[in-house]
CSV table of C-alpha atoms in Angstrom, one decimal:
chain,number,residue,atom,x,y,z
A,413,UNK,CA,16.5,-12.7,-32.5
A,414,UNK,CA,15.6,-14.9,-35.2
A,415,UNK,CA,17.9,-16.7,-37.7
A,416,UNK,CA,21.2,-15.0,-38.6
A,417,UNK,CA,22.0,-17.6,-41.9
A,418,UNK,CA,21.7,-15.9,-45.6
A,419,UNK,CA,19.3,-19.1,-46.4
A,420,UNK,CA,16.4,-20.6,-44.8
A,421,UNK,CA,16.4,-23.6,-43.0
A,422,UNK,CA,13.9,-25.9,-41.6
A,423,UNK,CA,12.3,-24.4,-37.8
A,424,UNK,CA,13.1,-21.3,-39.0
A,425,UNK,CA,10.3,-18.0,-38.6
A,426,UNK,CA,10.2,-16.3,-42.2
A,427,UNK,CA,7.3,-13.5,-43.2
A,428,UNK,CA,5.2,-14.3,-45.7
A,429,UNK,CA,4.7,-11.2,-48.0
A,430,UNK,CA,1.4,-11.3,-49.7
A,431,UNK,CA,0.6,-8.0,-50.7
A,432,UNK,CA,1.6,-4.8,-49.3
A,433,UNK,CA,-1.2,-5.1,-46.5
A,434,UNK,CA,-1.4,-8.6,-45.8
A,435,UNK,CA,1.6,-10.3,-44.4
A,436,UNK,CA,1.7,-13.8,-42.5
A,437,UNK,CA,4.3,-15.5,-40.4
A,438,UNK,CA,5.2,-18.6,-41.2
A,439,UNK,CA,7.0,-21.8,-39.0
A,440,UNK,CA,9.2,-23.7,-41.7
A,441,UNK,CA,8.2,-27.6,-40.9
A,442,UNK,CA,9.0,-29.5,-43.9
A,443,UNK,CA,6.2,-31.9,-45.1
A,444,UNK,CA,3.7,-29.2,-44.6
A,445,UNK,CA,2.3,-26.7,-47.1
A,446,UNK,CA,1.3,-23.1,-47.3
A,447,UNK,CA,-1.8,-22.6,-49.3
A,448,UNK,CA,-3.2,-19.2,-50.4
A,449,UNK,CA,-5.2,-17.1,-53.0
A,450,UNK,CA,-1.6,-17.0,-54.6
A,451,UNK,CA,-0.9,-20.3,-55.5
A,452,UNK,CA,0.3,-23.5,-53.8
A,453,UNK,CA,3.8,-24.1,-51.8
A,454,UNK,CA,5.5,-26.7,-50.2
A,455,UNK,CA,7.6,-25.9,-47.2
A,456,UNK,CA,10.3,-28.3,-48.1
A,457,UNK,CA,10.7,-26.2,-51.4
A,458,UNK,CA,11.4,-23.1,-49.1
A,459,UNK,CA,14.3,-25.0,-47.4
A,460,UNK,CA,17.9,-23.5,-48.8
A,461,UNK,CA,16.8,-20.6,-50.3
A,462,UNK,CA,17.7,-17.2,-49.6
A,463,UNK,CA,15.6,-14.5,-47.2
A,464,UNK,CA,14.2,-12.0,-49.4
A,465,UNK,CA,13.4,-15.0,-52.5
A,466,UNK,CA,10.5,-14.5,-55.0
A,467,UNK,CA,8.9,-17.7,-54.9
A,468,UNK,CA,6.6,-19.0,-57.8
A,469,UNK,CA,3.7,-21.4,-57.5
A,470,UNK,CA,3.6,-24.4,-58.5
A,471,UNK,CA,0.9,-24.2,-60.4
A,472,UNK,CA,2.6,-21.5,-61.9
A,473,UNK,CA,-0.1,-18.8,-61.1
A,474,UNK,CA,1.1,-16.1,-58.7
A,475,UNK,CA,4.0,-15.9,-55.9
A,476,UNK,CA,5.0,-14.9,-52.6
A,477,UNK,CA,8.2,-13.3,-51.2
A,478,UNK,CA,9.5,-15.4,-48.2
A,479,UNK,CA,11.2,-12.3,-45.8
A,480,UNK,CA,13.6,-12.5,-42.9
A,481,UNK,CA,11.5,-11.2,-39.6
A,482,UNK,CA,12.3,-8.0,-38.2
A,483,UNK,CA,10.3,-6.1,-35.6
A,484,UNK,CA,8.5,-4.0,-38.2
A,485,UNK,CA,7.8,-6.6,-40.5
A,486,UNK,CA,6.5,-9.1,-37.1
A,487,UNK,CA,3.8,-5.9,-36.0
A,488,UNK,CA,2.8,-5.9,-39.2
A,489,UNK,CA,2.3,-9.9,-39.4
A,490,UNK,CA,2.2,-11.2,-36.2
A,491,UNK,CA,-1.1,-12.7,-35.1
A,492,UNK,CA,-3.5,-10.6,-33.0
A,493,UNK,CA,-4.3,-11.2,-29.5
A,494,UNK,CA,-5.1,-8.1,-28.4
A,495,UNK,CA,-4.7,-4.5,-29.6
A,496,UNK,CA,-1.2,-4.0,-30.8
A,497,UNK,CA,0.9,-0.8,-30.8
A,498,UNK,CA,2.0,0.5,-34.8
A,499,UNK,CA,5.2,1.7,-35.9
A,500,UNK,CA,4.6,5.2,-35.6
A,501,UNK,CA,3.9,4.7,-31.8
A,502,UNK,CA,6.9,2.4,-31.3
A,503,UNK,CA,9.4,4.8,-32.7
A,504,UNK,CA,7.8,8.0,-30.5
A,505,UNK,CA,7.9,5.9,-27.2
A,506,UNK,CA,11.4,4.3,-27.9
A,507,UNK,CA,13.0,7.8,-29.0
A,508,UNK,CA,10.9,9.7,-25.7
A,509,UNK,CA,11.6,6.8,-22.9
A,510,UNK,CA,15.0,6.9,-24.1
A,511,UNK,CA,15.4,3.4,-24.9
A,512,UNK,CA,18.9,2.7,-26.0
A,513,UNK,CA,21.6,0.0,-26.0
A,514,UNK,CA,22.1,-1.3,-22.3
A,515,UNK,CA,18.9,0.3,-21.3
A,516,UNK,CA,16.7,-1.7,-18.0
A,517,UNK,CA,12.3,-1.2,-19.3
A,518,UNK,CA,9.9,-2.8,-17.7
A,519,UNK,CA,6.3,-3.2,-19.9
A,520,UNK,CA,3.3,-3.9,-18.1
A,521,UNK,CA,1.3,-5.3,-20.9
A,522,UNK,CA,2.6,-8.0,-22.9
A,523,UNK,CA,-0.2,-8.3,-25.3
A,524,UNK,CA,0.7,-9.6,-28.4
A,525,UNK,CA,4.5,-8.7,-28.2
A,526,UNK,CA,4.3,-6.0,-30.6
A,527,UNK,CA,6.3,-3.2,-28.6
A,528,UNK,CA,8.5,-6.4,-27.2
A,529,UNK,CA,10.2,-7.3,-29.8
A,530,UNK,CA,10.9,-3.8,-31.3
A,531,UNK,CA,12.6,-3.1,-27.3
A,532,UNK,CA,14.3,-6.5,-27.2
A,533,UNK,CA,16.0,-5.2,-30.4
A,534,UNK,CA,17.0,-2.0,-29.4
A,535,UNK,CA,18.3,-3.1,-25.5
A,536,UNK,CA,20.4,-5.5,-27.0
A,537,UNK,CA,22.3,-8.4,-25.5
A,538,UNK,CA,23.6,-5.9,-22.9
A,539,UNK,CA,20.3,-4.4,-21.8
A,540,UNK,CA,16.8,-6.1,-20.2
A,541,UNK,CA,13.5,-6.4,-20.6
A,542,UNK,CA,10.8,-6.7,-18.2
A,543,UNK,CA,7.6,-7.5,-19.3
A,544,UNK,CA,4.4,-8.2,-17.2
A,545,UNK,CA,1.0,-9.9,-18.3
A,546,UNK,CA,-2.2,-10.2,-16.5
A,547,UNK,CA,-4.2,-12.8,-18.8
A,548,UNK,CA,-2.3,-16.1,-17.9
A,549,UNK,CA,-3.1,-17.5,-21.6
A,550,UNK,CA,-1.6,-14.8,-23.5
A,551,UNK,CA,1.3,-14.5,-21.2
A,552,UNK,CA,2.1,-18.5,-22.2
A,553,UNK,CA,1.3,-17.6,-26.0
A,554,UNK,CA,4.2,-14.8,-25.8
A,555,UNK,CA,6.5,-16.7,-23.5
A,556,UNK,CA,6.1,-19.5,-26.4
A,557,UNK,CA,6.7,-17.0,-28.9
A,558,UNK,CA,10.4,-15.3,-27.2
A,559,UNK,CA,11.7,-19.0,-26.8
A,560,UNK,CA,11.0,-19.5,-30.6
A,561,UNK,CA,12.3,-15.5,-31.6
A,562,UNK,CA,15.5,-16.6,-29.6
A,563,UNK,CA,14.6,-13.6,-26.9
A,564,UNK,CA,14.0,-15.5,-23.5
A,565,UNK,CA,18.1,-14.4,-22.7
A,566,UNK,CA,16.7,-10.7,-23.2
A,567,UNK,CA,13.3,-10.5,-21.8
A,568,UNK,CA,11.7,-12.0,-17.9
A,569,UNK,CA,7.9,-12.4,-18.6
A,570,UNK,CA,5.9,-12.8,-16.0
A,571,UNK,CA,2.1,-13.4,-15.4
A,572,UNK,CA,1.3,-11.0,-12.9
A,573,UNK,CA,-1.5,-8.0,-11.7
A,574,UNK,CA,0.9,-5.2,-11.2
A,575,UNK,CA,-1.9,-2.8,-10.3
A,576,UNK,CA,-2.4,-5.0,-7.1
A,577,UNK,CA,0.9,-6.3,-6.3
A,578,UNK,CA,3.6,-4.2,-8.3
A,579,UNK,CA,6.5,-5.2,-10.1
A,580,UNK,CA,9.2,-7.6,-9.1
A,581,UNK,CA,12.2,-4.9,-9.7
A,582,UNK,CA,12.9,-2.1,-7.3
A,583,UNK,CA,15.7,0.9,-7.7
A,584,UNK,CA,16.8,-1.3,-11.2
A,585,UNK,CA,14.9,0.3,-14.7
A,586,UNK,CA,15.4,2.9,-16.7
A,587,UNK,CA,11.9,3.8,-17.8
A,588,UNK,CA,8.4,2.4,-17.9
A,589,UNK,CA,5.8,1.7,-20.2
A,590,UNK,CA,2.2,1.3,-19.0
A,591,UNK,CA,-0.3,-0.1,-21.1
A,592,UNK,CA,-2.8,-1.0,-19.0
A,593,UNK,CA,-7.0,-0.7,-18.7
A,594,UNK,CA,-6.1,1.8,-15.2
A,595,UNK,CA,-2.8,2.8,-15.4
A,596,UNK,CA,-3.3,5.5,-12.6
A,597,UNK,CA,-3.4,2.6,-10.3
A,598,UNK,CA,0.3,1.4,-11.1
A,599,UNK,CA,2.0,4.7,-11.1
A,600,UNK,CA,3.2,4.1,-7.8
A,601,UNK,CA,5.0,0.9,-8.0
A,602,UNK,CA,6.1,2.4,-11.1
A,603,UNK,CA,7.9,4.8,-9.0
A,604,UNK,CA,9.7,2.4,-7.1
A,605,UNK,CA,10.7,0.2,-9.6
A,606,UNK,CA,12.7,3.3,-11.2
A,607,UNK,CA,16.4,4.3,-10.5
A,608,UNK,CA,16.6,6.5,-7.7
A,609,UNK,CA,20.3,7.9,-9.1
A,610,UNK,CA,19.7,9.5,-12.4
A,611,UNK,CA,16.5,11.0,-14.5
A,612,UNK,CA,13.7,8.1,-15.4
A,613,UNK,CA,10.6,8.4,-17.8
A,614,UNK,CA,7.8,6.9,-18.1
A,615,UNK,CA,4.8,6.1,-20.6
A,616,UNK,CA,1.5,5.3,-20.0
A,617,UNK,CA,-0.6,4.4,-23.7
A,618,UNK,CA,-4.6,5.3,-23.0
A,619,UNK,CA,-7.3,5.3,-25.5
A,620,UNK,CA,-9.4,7.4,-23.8
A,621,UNK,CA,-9.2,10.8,-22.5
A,622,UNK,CA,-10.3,10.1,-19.3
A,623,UNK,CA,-8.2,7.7,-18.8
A,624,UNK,CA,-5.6,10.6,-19.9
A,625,UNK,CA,-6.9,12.8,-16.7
A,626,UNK,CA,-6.8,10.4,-14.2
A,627,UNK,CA,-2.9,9.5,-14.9
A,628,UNK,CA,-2.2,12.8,-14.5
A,629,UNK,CA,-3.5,13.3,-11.5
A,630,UNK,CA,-1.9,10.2,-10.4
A,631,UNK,CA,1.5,11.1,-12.0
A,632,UNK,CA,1.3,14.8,-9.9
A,633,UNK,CA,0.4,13.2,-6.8
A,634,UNK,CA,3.5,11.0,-6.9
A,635,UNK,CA,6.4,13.5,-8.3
A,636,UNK,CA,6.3,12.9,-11.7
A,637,UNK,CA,7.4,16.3,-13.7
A,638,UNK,CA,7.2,17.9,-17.6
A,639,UNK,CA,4.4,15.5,-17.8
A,640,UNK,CA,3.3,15.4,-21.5
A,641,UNK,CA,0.5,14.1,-23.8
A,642,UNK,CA,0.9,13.3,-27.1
A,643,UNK,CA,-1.3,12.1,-30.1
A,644,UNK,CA,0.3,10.2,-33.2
A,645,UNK,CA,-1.3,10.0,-36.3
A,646,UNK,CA,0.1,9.0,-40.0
A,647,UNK,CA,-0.6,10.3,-43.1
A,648,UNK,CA,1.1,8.0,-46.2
A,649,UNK,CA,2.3,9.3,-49.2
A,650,UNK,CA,2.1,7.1,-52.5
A,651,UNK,CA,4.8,7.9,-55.0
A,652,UNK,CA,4.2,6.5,-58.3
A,653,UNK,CA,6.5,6.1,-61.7
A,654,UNK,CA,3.7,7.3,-64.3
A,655,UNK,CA,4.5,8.6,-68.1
A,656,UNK,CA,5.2,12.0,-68.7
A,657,UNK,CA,2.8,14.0,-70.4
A,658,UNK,CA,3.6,14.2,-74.4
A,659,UNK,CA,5.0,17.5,-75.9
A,660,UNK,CA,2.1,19.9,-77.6
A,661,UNK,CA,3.8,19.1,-80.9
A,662,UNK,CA,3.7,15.7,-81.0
A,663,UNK,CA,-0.3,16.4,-79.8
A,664,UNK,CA,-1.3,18.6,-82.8
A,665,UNK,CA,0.5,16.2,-85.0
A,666,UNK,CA,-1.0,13.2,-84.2
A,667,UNK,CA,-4.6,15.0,-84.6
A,668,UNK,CA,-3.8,16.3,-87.2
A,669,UNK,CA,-2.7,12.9,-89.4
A,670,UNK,CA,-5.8,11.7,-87.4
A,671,UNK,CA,-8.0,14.6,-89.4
A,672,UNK,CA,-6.4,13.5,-92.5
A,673,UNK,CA,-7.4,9.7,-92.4
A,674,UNK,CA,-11.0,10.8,-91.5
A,675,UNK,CA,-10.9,13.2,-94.5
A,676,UNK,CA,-9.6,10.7,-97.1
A,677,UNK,CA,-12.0,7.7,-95.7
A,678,UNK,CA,-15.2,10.3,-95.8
A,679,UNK,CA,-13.9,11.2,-99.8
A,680,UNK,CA,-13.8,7.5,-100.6
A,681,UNK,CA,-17.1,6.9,-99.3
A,682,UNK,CA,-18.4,9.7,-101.5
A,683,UNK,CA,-16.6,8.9,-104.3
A,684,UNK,CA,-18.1,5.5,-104.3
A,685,UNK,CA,-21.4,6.4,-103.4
A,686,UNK,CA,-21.3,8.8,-106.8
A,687,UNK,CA,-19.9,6.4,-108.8
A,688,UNK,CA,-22.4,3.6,-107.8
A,689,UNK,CA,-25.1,6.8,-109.0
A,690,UNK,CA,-23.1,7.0,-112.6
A,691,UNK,CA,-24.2,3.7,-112.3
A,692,UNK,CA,-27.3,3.8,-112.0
A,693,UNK,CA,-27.8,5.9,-115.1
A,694,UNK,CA,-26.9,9.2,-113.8
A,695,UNK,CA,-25.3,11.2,-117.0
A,696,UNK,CA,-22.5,13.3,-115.0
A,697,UNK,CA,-19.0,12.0,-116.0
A,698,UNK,CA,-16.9,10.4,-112.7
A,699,UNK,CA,-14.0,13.1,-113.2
A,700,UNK,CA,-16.5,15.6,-112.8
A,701,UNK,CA,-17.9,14.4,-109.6
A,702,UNK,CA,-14.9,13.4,-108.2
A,703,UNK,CA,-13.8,16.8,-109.0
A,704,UNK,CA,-16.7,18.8,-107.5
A,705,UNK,CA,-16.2,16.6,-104.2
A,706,UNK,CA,-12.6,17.2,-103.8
A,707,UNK,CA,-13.8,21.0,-103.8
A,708,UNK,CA,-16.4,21.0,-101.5
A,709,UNK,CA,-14.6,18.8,-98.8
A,710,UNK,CA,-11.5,21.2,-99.2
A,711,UNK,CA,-13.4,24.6,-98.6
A,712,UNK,CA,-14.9,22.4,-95.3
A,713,UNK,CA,-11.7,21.5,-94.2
A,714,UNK,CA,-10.3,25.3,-94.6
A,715,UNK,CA,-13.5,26.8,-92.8
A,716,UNK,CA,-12.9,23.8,-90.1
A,717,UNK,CA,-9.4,24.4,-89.7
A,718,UNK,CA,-9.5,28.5,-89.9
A,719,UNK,CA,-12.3,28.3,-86.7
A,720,UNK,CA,-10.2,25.3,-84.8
A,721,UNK,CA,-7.2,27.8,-84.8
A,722,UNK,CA,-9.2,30.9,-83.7
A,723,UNK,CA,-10.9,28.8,-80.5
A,724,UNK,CA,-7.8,27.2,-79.4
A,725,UNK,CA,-6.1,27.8,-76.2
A,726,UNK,CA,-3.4,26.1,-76.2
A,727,UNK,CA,0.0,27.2,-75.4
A,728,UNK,CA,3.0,25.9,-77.6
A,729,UNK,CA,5.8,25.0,-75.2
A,730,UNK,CA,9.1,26.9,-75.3
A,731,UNK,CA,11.1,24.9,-77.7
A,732,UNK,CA,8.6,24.9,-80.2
A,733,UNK,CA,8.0,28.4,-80.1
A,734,UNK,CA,8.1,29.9,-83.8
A,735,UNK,CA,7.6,26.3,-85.5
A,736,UNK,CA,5.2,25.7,-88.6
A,737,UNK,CA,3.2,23.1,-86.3
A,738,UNK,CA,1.5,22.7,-90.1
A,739,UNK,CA,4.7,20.9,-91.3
A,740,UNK,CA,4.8,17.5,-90.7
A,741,UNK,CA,8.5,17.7,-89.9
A,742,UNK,CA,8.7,19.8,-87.4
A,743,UNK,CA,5.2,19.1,-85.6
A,744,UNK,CA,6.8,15.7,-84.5
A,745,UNK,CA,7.7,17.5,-81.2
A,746,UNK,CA,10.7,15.1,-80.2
A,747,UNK,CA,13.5,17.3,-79.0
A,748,UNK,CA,16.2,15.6,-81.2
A,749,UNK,CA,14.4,15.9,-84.1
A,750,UNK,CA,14.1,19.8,-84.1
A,751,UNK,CA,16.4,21.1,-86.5
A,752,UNK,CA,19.0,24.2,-84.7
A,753,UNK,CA,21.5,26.2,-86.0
A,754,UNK,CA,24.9,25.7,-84.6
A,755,UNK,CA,25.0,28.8,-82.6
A,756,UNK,CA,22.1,27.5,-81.1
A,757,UNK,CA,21.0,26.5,-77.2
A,758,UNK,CA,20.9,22.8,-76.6
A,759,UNK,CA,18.0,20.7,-77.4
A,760,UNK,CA,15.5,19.3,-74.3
A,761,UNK,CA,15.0,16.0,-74.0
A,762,UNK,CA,11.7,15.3,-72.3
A,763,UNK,CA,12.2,12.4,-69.6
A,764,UNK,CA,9.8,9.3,-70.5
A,765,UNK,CA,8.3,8.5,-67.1
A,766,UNK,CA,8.7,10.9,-64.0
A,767,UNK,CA,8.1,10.4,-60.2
A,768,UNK,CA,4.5,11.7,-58.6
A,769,UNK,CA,4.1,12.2,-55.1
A,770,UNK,CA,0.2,11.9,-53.4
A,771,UNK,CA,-0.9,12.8,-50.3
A,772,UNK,CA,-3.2,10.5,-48.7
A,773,UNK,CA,-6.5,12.8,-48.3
A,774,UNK,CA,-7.7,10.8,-45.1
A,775,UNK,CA,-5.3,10.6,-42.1
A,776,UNK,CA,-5.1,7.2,-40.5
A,777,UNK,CA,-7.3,6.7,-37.4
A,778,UNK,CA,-6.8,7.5,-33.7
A,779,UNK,CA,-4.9,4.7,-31.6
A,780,UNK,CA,-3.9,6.0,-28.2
A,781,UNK,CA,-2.9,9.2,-26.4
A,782,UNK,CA,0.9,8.5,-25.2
A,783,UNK,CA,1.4,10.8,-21.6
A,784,UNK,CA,5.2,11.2,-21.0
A,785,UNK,CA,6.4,12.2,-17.3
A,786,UNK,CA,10.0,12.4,-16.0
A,787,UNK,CA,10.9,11.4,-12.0
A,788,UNK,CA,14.2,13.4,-11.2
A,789,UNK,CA,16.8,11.3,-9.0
A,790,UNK,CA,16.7,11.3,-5.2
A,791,UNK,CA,19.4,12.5,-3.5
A,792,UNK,CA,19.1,12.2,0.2
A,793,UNK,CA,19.9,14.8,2.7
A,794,UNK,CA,23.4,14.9,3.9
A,795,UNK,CA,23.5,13.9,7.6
A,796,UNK,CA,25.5,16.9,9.6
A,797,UNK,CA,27.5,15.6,12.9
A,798,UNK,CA,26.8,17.1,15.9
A,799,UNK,CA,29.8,19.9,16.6
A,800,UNK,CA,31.7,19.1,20.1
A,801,UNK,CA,33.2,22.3,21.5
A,802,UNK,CA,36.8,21.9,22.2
A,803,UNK,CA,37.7,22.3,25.9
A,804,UNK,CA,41.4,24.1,26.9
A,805,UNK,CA,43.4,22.4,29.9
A,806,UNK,CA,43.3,25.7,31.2
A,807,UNK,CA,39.4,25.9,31.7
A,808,UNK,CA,39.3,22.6,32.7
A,809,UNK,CA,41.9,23.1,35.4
A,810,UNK,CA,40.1,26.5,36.6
């Protein structure tokens, strides 16, 4: 699947990564050029470097990462020809069906090759693929697409209405997977396209719950047991690396040197406004104004202060517990700066930036309901040979 080399080379698939929701595959054909919101490239500038490269514009406004395909990062790129199946669903159907190194699966539903790719990968050279496609266009769009992914030695595709004439395997795979408009209508050459000699499974992906109760029924009418319906649905989590949240000390502090700037701007200001009055004519000497001002602001700032104390909540972390926050020393807050006796416990440091965890509040929306069923091997009864009584040579003489 895909290019092995550490650097890219001309005809090769890379992914395109945009931004974290917008991916685009990419066919490198030197003399072309990839334009985008994010600058300008040229493919022959992508040739020789290595998968995984941050690439710069040109222009030198913005840049792309050029990837290395996988099947996770092709479902999230790949183009759409119908609806696709998500990550989430992949993984549950792989790890249900079974799906393992060696395995035989047949998919009846090509699509857009979404699920395909993620099986061809976990089958492995070893293992086979068998997938079936009703529209004749998109089954030459994906049969294009495996030649190009290096996956035609892993996977038979074939354009063909399994619901009317079944599949082209009998007795062979391991499991099934169904994704179909009437998948009730296929459970039955399912059945004898699976192994007769061990346990089989098989999936059948429906949007709709009636669609759900009709496989059922189907799936009970033809043997199918522990038959199962399940609903995937994904909820992200963002983790973020913000700042952490400044000691109380360091708080009152800088409030407090912010108080005193206001206080010695507003004493300016009215020293200046009283001496432009002396000015004016006014007989009161500027010491004596000056004087009277410095008074009256400092009984303000007291009465301030002594209510600002009184109303406040706030509760002095641990390590500065017992600290003259009024001292401009010690009111600094930064653990290494608190003064401690020798006998004394070992000073915190506070971390700069910590990780935050968020819960997504809305859950991702509904694809498919995935119904699970199990056929248990065949074992044909054992054939008992008729008993032939033995006859003496005495009787046969009498």
């Amino acid at each position: 699947m895909w290019s092995a080399a550490r650097e890219i080379a001309a005809g090769d698939v890379v992914v395109v990564w945009l931004t974290r929701d917008y991916l685009q595959p990419l066919v490198i054909t030197p003399g072309k050029e990839f334009n985008s919101k994010f600058g300008h490239y040229r493919h022959s500038d992508l040739v020789g470097m290595p998968y995984g490269s941050k690439v710069g514009s040109r222009k030198g406004k913005g840049f792309i990462h050029v990837l290395r395909p996988t099947p996770e990062l092709w479902t999230m790129a790949l183009p759409h020809r119908t609806q696709i199946l998500y990550l989430a669903d992949i993984a549950f159907i792989t790890s249900h069906l079974d799906i393992k190194p060696g395995s035989r699966v047949i998919e009846a539903g090509t699509g857009s090759g979404s699920f395909s790719h993620s099986v061809v990968r976990t089958v492995g050279s070893n293992g086979h693929l068998w997938s079936y496609e009703f529209h004749e266009a998109r089954a030459a769009k994906a049969r294009e697409e495996f030649e190009r992914h290096g996956m035609d030695n892993v996977i038979t595709l074939t354009h063909r209405n399994v619901c009317k004439d079944g599949f082209t395997v009998e007795d062979t795979v391991d499991s099934v997977f169904l994704d179909l408009p009437a998948p009730w209508e296929a459970v039955e050459h399912a059945k004898q396209a699976l192994r007769k000699d061990r346990m089989t499974r098989i999936c059948c992906f429906s949007p709709c719950i009636e669609q759900v109760l009709r496989t059922v029924n189907a799936l009970n009418d033809a043997g199918f047991t522990d038959i199962t319906m399940y609903e995937t649905l994904l909820r992200p989590v963002e983790v973020s690396h913000v700042p952490v949240s400044q000691p109380i000390g360091d708080i009152s502090e800088k409030l407090k040197q912010a108080e005193r700037k206001r206080e010695e701007k507003r004493l300016q200001q009215i020293a200046a406004g009283k001496q432009n009055k002396r000015k004016r004519g006014d007989g009161t000497p500027l010491k004596d104004q000056l004087e009277e001002a410095s008074e009256v602001d400092t009984a303000a700032g007291e009465r301030k202060r002594l209510k600002t104390n009184e109303e406040s909540d706030t509760v002095v972390p641990e390590p500065l517990q017992g600290m003259d926050l009024d001292s401009s020393e010690e009111a600094v807050g930064v653990a290494p700066s608190i003064p401690l006796a020798p006998s004394g416990p070992p000073v915190q440091i506070f971390p700069s930036k910590v990780n935050l965890s968020k819960v997504m509040p809305e859950v991702r929306g509904h694809t498919s309901y995935l119904t699970f069923a199990s056929l248990m091997p065949f074992t044909p009864p054992a054939e008992t040979e008729p008993s032939t009584a033995a006859v003496s040579p005495a009787g046969a003489a009498d």
